[in-house]
mmCIF file of C-alpha atoms and ligand atoms in Angstrom:
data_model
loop_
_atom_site.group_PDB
_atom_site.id
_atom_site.type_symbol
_atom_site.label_atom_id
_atom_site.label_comp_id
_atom_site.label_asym_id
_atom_site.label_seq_id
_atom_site.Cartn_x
_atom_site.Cartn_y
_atom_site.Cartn_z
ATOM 1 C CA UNK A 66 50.325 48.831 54.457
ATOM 2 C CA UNK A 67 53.940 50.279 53.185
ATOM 3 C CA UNK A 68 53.455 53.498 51.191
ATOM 4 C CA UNK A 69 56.879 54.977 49.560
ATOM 5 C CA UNK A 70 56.173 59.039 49.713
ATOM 6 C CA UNK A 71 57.767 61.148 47.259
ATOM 7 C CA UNK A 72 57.560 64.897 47.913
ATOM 8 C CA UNK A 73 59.352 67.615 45.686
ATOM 9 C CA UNK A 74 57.323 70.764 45.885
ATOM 10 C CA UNK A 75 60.158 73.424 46.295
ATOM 11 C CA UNK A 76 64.050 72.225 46.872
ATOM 12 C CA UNK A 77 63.851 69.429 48.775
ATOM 13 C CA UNK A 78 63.508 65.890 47.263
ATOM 14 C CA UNK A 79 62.154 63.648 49.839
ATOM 15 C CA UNK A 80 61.337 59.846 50.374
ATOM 16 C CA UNK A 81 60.288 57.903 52.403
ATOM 17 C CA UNK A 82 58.673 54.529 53.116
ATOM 18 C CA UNK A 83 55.949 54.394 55.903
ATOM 19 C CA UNK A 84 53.915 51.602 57.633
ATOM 20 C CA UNK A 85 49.966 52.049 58.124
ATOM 21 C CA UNK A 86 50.635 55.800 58.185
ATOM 22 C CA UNK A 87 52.670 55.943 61.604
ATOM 23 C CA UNK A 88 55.748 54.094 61.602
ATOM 24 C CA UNK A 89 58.969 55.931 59.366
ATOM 25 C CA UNK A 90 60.679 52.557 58.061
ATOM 26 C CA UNK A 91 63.167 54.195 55.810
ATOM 27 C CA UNK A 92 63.758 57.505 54.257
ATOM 28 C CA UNK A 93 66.276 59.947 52.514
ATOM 29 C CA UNK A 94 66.195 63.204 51.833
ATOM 30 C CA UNK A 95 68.589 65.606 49.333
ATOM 31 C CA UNK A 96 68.246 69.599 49.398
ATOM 32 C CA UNK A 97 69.223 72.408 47.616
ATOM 33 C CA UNK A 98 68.851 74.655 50.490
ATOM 34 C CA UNK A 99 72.719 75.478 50.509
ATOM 35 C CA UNK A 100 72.630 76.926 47.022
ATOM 36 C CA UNK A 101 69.479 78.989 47.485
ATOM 37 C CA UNK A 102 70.893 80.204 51.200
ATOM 38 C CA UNK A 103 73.719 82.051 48.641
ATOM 39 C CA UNK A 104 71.479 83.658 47.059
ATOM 40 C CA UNK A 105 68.994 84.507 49.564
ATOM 41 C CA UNK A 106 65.774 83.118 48.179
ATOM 42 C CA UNK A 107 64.953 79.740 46.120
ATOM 43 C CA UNK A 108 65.423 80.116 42.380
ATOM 44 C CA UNK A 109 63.114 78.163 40.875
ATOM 45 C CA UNK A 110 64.606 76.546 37.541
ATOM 46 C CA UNK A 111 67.523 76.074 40.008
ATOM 47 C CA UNK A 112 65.775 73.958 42.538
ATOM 48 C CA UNK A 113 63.923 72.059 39.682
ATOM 49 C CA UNK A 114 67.349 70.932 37.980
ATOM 50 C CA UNK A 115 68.688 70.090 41.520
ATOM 51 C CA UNK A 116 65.239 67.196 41.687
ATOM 52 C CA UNK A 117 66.263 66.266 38.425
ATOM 53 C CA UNK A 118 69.713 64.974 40.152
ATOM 54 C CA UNK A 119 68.713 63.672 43.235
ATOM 55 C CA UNK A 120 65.094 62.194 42.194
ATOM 56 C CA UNK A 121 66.588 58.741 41.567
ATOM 57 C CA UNK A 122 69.695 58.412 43.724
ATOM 58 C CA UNK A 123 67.155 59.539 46.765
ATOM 59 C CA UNK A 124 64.011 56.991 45.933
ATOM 60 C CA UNK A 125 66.962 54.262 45.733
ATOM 61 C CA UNK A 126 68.560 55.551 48.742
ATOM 62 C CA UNK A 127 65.614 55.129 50.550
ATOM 63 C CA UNK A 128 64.645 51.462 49.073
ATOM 64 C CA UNK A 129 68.293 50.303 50.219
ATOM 65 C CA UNK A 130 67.405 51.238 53.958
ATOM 66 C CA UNK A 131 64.001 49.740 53.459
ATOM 67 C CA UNK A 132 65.737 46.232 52.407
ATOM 68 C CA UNK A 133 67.980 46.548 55.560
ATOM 69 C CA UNK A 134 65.601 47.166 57.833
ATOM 70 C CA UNK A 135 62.675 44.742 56.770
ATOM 71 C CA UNK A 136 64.599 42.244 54.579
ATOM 72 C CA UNK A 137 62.859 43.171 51.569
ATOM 73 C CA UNK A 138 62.017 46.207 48.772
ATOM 74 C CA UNK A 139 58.512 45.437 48.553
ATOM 75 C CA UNK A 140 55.799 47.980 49.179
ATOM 76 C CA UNK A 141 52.205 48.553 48.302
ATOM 77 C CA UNK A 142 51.557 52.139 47.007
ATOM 78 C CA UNK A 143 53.231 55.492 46.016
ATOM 79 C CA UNK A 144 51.908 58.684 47.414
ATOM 80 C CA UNK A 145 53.624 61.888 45.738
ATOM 81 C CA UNK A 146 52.532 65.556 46.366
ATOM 82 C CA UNK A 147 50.145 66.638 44.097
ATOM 83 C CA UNK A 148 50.991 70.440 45.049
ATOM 84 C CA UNK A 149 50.472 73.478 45.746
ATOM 85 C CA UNK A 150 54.573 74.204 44.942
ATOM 86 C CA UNK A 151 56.871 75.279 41.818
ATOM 87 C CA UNK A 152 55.976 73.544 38.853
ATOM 88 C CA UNK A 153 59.521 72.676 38.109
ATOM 89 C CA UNK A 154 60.121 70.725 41.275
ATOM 90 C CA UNK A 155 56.375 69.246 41.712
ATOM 91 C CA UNK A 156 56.801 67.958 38.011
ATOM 92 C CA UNK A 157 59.516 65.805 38.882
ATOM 93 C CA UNK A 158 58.024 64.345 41.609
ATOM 94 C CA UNK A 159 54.297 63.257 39.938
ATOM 95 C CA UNK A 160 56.152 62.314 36.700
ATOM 96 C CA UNK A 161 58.568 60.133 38.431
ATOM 97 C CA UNK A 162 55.810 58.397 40.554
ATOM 98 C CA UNK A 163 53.452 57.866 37.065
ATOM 99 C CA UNK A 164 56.434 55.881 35.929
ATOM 100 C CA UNK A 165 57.348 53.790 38.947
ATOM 101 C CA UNK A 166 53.525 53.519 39.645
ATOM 102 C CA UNK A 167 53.357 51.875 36.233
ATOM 103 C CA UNK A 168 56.288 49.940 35.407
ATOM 104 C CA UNK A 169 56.256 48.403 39.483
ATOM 105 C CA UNK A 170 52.615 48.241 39.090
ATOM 106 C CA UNK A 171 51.366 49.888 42.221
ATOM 107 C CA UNK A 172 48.533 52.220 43.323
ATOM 108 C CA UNK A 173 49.326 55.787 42.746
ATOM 109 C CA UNK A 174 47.971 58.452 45.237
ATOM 110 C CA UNK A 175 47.999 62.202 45.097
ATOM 111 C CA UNK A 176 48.908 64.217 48.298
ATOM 112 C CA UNK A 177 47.663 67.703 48.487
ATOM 113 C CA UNK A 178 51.343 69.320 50.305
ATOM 114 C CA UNK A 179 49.153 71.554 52.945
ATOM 115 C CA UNK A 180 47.159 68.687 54.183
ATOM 116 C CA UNK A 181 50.662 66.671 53.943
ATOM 117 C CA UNK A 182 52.089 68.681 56.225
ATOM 118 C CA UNK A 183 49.013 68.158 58.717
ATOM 119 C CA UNK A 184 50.239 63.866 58.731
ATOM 120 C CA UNK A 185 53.715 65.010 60.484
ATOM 121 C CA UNK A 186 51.571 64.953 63.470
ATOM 122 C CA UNK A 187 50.846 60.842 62.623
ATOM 123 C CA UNK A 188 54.498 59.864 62.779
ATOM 124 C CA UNK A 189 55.959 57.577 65.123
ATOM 125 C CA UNK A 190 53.013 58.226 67.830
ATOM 126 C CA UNK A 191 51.403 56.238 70.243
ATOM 127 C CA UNK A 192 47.600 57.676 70.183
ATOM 128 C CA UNK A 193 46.086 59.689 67.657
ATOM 129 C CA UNK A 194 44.693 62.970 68.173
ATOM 130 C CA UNK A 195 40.932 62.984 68.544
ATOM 131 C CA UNK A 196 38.652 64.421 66.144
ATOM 132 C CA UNK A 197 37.179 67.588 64.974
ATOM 133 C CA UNK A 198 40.643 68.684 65.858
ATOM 134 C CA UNK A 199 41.522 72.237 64.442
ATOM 135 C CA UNK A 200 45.416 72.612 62.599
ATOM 136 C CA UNK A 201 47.285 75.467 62.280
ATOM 137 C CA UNK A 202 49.511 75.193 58.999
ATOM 138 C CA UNK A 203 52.253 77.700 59.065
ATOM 139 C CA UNK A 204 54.881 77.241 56.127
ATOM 140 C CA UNK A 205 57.196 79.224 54.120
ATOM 141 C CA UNK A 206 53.754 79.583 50.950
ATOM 142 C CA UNK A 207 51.031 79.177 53.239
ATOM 143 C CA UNK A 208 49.099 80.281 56.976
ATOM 144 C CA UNK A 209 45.585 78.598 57.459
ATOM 145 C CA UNK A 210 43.654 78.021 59.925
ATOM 146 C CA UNK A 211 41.472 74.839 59.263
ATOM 147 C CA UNK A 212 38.835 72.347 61.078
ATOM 148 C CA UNK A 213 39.347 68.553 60.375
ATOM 149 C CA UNK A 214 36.297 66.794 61.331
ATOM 150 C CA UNK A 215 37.988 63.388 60.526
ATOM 151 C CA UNK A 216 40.121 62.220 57.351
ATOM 152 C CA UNK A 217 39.288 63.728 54.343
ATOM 153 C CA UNK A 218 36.734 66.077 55.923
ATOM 154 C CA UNK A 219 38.123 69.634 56.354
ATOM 155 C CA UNK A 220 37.259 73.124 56.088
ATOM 156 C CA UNK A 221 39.182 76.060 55.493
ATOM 157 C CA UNK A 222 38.116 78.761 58.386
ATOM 158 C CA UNK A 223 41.037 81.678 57.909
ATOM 159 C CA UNK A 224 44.160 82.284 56.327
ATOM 160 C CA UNK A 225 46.844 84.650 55.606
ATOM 161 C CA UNK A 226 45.699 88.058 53.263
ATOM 162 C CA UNK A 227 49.266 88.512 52.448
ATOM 163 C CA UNK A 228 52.180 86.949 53.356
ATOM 164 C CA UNK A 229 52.251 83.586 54.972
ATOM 165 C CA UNK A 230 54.517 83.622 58.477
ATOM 166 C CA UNK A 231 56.771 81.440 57.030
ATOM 167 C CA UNK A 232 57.574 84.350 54.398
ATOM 168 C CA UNK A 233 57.892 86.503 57.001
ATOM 169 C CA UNK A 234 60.404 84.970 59.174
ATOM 170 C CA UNK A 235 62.660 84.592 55.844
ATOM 171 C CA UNK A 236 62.213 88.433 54.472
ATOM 172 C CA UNK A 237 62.452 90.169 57.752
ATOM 173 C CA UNK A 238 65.711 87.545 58.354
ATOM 174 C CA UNK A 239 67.030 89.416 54.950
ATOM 175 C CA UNK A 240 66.263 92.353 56.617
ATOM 176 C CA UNK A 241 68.360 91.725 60.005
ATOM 177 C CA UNK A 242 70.897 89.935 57.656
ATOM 178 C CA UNK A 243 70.181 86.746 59.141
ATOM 179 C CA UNK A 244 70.399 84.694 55.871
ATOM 180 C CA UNK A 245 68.100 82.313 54.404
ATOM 181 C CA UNK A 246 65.765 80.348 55.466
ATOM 182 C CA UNK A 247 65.248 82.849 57.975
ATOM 183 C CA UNK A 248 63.204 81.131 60.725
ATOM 184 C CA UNK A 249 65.606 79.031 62.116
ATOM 185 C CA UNK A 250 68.489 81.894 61.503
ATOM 186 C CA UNK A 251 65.824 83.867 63.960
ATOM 187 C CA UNK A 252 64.874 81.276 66.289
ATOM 188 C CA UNK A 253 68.646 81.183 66.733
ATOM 189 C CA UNK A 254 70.047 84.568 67.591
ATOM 190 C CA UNK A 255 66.749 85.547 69.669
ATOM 191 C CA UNK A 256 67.483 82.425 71.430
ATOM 192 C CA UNK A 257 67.378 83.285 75.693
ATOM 193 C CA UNK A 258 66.898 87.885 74.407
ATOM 194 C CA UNK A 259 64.292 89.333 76.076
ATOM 195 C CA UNK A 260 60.796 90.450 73.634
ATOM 196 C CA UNK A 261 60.110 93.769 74.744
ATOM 197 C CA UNK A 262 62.722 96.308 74.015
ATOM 198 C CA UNK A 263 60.868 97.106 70.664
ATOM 199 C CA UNK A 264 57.157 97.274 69.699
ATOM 200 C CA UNK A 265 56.105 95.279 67.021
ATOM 201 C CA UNK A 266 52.696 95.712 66.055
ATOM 202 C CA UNK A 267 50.349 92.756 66.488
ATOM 203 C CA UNK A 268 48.306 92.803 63.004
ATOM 204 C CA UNK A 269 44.812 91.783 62.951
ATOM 205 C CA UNK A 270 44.596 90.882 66.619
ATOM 206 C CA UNK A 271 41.010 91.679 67.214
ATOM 207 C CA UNK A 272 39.725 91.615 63.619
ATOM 208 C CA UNK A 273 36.576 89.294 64.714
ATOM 209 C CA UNK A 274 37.381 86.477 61.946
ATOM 210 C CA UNK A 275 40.486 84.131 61.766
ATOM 211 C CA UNK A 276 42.255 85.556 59.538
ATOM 212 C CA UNK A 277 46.115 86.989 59.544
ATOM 213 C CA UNK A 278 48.590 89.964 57.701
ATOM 214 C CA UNK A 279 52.248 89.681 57.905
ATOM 215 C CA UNK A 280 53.210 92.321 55.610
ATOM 216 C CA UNK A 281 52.822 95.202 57.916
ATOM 217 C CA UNK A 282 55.204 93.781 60.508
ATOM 218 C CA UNK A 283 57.456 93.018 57.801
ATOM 219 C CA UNK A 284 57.689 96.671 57.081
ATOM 220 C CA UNK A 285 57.847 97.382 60.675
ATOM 221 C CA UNK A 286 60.631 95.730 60.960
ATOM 222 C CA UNK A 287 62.394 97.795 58.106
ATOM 223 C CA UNK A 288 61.703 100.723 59.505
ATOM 224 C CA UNK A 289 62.948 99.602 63.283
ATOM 225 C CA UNK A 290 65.824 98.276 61.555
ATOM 226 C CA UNK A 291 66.498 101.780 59.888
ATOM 227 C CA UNK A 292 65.803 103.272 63.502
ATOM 228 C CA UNK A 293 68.132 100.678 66.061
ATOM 229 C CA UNK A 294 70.702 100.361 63.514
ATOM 230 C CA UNK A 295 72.460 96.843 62.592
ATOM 231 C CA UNK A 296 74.768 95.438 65.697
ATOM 232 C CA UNK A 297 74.197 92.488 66.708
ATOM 233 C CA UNK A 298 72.600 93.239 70.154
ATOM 234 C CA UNK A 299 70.049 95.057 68.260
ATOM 235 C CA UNK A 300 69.506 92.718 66.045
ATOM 236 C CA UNK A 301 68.906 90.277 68.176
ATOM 237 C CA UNK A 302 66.867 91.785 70.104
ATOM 238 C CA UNK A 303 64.713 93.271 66.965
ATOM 239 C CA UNK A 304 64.560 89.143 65.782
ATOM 240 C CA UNK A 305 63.106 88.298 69.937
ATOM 241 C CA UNK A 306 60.867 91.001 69.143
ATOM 242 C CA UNK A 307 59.685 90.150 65.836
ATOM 243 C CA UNK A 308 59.283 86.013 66.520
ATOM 244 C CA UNK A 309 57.387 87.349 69.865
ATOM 245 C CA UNK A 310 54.781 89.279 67.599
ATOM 246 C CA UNK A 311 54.340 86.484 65.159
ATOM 247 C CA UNK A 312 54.475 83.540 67.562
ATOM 248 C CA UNK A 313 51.293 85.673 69.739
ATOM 249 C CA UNK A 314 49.434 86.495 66.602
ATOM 250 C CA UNK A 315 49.089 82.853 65.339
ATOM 251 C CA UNK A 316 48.706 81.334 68.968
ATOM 252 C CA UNK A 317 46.162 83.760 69.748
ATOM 253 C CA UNK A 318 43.196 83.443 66.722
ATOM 254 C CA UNK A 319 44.228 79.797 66.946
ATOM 255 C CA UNK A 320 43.113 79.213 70.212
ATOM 256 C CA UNK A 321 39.833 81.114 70.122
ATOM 257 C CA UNK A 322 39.219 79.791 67.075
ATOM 258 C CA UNK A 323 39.168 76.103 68.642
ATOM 259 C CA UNK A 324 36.895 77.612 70.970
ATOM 260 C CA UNK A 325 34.802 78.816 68.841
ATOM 261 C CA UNK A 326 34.414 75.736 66.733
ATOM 262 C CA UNK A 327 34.402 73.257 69.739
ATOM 263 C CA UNK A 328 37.492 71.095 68.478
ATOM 264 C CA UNK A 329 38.814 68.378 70.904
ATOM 265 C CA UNK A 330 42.809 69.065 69.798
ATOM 266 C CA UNK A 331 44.855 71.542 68.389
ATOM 267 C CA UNK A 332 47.868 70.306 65.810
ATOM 268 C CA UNK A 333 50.411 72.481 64.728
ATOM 269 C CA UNK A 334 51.628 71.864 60.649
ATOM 270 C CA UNK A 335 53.872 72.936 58.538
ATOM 271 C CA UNK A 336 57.777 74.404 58.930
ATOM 272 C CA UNK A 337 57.194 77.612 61.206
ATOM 273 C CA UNK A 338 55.984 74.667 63.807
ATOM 274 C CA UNK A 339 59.522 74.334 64.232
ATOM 275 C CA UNK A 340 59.697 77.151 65.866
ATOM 276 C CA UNK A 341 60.332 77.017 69.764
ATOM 277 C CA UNK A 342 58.682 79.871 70.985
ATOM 278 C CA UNK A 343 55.275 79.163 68.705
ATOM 279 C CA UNK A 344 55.304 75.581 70.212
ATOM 280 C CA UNK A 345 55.962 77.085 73.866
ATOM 281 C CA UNK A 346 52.855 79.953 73.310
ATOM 282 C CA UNK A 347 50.597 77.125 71.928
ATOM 283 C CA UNK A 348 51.118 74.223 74.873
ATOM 284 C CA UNK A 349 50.707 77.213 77.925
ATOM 285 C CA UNK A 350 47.650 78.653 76.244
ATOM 286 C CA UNK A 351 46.192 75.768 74.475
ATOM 287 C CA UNK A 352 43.335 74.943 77.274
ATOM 288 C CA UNK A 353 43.077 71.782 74.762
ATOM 289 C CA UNK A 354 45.600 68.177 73.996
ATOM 290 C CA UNK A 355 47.880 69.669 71.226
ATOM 291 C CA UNK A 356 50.176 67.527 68.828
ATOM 292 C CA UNK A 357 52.798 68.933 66.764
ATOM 293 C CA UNK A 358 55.269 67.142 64.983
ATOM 294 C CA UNK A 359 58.725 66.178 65.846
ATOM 295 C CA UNK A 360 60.996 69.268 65.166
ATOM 296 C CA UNK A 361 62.321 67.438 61.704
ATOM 297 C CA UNK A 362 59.003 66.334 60.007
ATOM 298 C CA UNK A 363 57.957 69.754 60.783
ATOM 299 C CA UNK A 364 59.422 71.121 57.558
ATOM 300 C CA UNK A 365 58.940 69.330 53.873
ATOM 301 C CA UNK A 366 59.541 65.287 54.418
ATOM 302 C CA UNK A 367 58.254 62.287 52.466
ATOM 303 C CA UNK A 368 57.433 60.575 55.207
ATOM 304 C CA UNK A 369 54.301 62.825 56.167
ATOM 305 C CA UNK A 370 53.262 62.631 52.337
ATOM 306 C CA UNK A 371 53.266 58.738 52.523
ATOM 307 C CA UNK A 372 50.885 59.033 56.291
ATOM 308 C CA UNK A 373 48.812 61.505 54.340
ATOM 309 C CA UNK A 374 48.459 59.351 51.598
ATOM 310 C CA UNK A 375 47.705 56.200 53.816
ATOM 311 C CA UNK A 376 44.568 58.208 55.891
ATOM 312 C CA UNK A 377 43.437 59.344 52.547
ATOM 313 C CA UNK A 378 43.715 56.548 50.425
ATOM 314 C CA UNK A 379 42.283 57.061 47.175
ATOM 315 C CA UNK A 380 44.712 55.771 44.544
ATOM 316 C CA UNK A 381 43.840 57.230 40.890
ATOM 317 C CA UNK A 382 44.997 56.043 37.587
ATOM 318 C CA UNK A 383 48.095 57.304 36.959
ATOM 319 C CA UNK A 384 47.270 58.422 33.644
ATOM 320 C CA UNK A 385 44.990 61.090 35.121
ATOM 321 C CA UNK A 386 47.560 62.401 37.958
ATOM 322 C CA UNK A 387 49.316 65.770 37.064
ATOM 323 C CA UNK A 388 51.184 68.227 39.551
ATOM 324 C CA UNK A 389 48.921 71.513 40.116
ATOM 325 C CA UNK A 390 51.127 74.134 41.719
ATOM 326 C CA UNK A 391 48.096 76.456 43.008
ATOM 327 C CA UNK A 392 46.534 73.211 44.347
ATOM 328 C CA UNK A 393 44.446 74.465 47.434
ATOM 329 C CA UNK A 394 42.011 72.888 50.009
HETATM 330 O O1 LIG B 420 56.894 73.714 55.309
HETATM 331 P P1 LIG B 420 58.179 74.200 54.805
HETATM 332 O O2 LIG B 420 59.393 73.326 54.952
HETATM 333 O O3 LIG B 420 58.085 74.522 53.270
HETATM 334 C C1 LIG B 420 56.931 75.038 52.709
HETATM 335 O O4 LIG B 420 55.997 74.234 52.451
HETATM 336 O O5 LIG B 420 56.889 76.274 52.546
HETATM 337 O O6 LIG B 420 58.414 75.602 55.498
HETATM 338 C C2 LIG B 420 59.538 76.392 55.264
HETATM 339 C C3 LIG B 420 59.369 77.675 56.057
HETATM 340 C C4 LIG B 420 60.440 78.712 55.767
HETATM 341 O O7 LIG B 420 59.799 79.954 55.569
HETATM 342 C C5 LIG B 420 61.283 78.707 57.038
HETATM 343 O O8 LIG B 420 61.873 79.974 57.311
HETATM 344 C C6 LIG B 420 60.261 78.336 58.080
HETATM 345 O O9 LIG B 420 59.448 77.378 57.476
HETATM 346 N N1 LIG B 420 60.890 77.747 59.280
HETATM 347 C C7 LIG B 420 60.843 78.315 60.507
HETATM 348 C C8 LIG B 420 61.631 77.489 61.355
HETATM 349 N N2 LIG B 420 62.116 76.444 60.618
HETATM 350 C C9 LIG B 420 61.643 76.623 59.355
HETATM 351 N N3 LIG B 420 60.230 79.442 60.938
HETATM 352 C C10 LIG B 420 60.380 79.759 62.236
HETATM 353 N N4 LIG B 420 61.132 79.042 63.112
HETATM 354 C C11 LIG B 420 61.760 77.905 62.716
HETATM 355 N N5 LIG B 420 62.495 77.208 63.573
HETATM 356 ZN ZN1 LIG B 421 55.925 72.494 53.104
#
């Protein structure tokens, strides 16, 4: 089965087609990313124009590849992200899939973005990871911990009380001066610099559940950054210190909560899975098989809405789909 994924929950507008929820046939992508890294943080109305623009070009785009590569446009359903995201952008995306779904007469299926990001793991793979398996989603809106028993089946165990890591790579980047987004900008210049010439405090370590807080290291970080001062030595060496904290933090109530619930894998979702040092904690203290996505699907794709959509096929009418930007689990 071909499913054509449409995700536009904040300022990328992604497609792609996807067979039986593994292989990535075709798929395009347009961002916005440039004009928010100006201004240091995504602007909503902004990013919502921008899907206006590229919606079309970007479905076609990735409908021309799919002719190329299989000889043909056809498909057989349209999975779009549902939310959680900015209404502006998310609205694009659902209303543009009600219309294709009904003028091309296909199956319309909603994709809930968090458990989207979970599917990266699904692409182009050779064996799928066994189940209950227990997924750490770490974006730029959202940290939670949650238990999969199998598709469809999942509970929420933890989450962030604050700010999710993702947020916290990007304001403590702002901080150093990094630029946005600021977890790659960090990744990058505490690339090879060692962790421990600054303490950053390790919130929530031993709180007993599996939850997390970023916003006190956040303000640690000001107040270091007030203390070292700003060149670039010590800046890289504050952003070492910082991803070191955060990478420890998540790795560490991640793994004892697989333990804890007796999970068979550990996957890693969502765009701070990108992140080298996080993938590097998780595979030499994992005790478990791990998946995590190929660095690019890591951060918002279609293709991991259309595998989402495939495991979790329940096409609704697409009279009764509508975006819903504090869409949950
Ligand atoms: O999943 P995503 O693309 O969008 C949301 O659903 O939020 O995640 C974006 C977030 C941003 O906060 C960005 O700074 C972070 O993921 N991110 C990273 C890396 N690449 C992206 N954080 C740490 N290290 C990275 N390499
Ligand atoms: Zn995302």
């Amino acid at each position: 089965m071909k499913i054509l994924g449409i995700e536009t929950s904040c300022d990328e507008t992604a497609v792609a087609v996807v067979e039986d929820g593994q292989h990535v046939l075709a798929e395009a992508m347009a961002s916005s990313l440039d004009m928010h890294a100006k201004t240091g943080g995504i602007i909503p109305d902004q990013a919502a124009r921008e899907q206006v623009k590229a919606i079309i070009p970007t479905i076609e785009e990735t409908l021309n590849q799919l002719e190329q590569k299989t000889g043909s446009r056809e498909f057989d359903a349209i999975g779009v992200t549902k939310g959680p995201g900015l209404i502006g952008s998310l609205l694009i995306g659902v209303e543009t899939a009600k219309a294709l779904a009904w003028v091309w007469n296909k199956p319309l299926v909603p994709v809930n973005h968090l458990i989207g990001h979970v599917y990266a793991n699904y692409l182009n793979i050779t064996t799928e990871p066994p189940f209950p398996y227990l997924t750490l989603i770490v974006s730029g809106g959202h940290t939670d911990l949650v238990v999969v028993e199998d598709h469809g089946n999942w509970h929420w165990i933890g989450g962030t009380r604050d700010d999710a890591a993702g947020e916290a790579f990007d304001k403590v980047a702002r901080i150093l001066n990094l630029g946005y987004p600021g977890g790659p900008a960090i990744e990058r210049i505490a690339q090879g610099i060692p962790t421990n010439k600054h303490h950053v405090p390790r919130p929530m370590l031993h709180s007993g559940d599996f939850d997390f807080s970023f916003s006190g290291i956040k303000t640690a970080m000001a107040n270091l950054a007030q203390q070292v001062g700003q060149d670039q030595g010590k800046q890289a060496e504050l952003a070492a210190a910082f991803q070191e904290a955060v990478a420890e933090v998540l790795v560490f109530k991640t793994v004892k909560a697989a333990r804890q619930y007796s999970v068979k894998s550990i996957l890693l979702s969502g765009g701070v899975a990108a992140n080298k040092r996080l993938r590097e904690h998780l595979e030499n203290e994992a005790q478990l098989p791990i998946a995590m996505p190929a660095i690019r699907y890591c951060t918002d794709n279609g293709a991991m809405i259309a595998a989402a959509a495939y495991y979790n096929y329940q096409p609704i009418a697409w009279q009764s789909m509508q975006a819903k930007p504090s869409l949950h689990f």
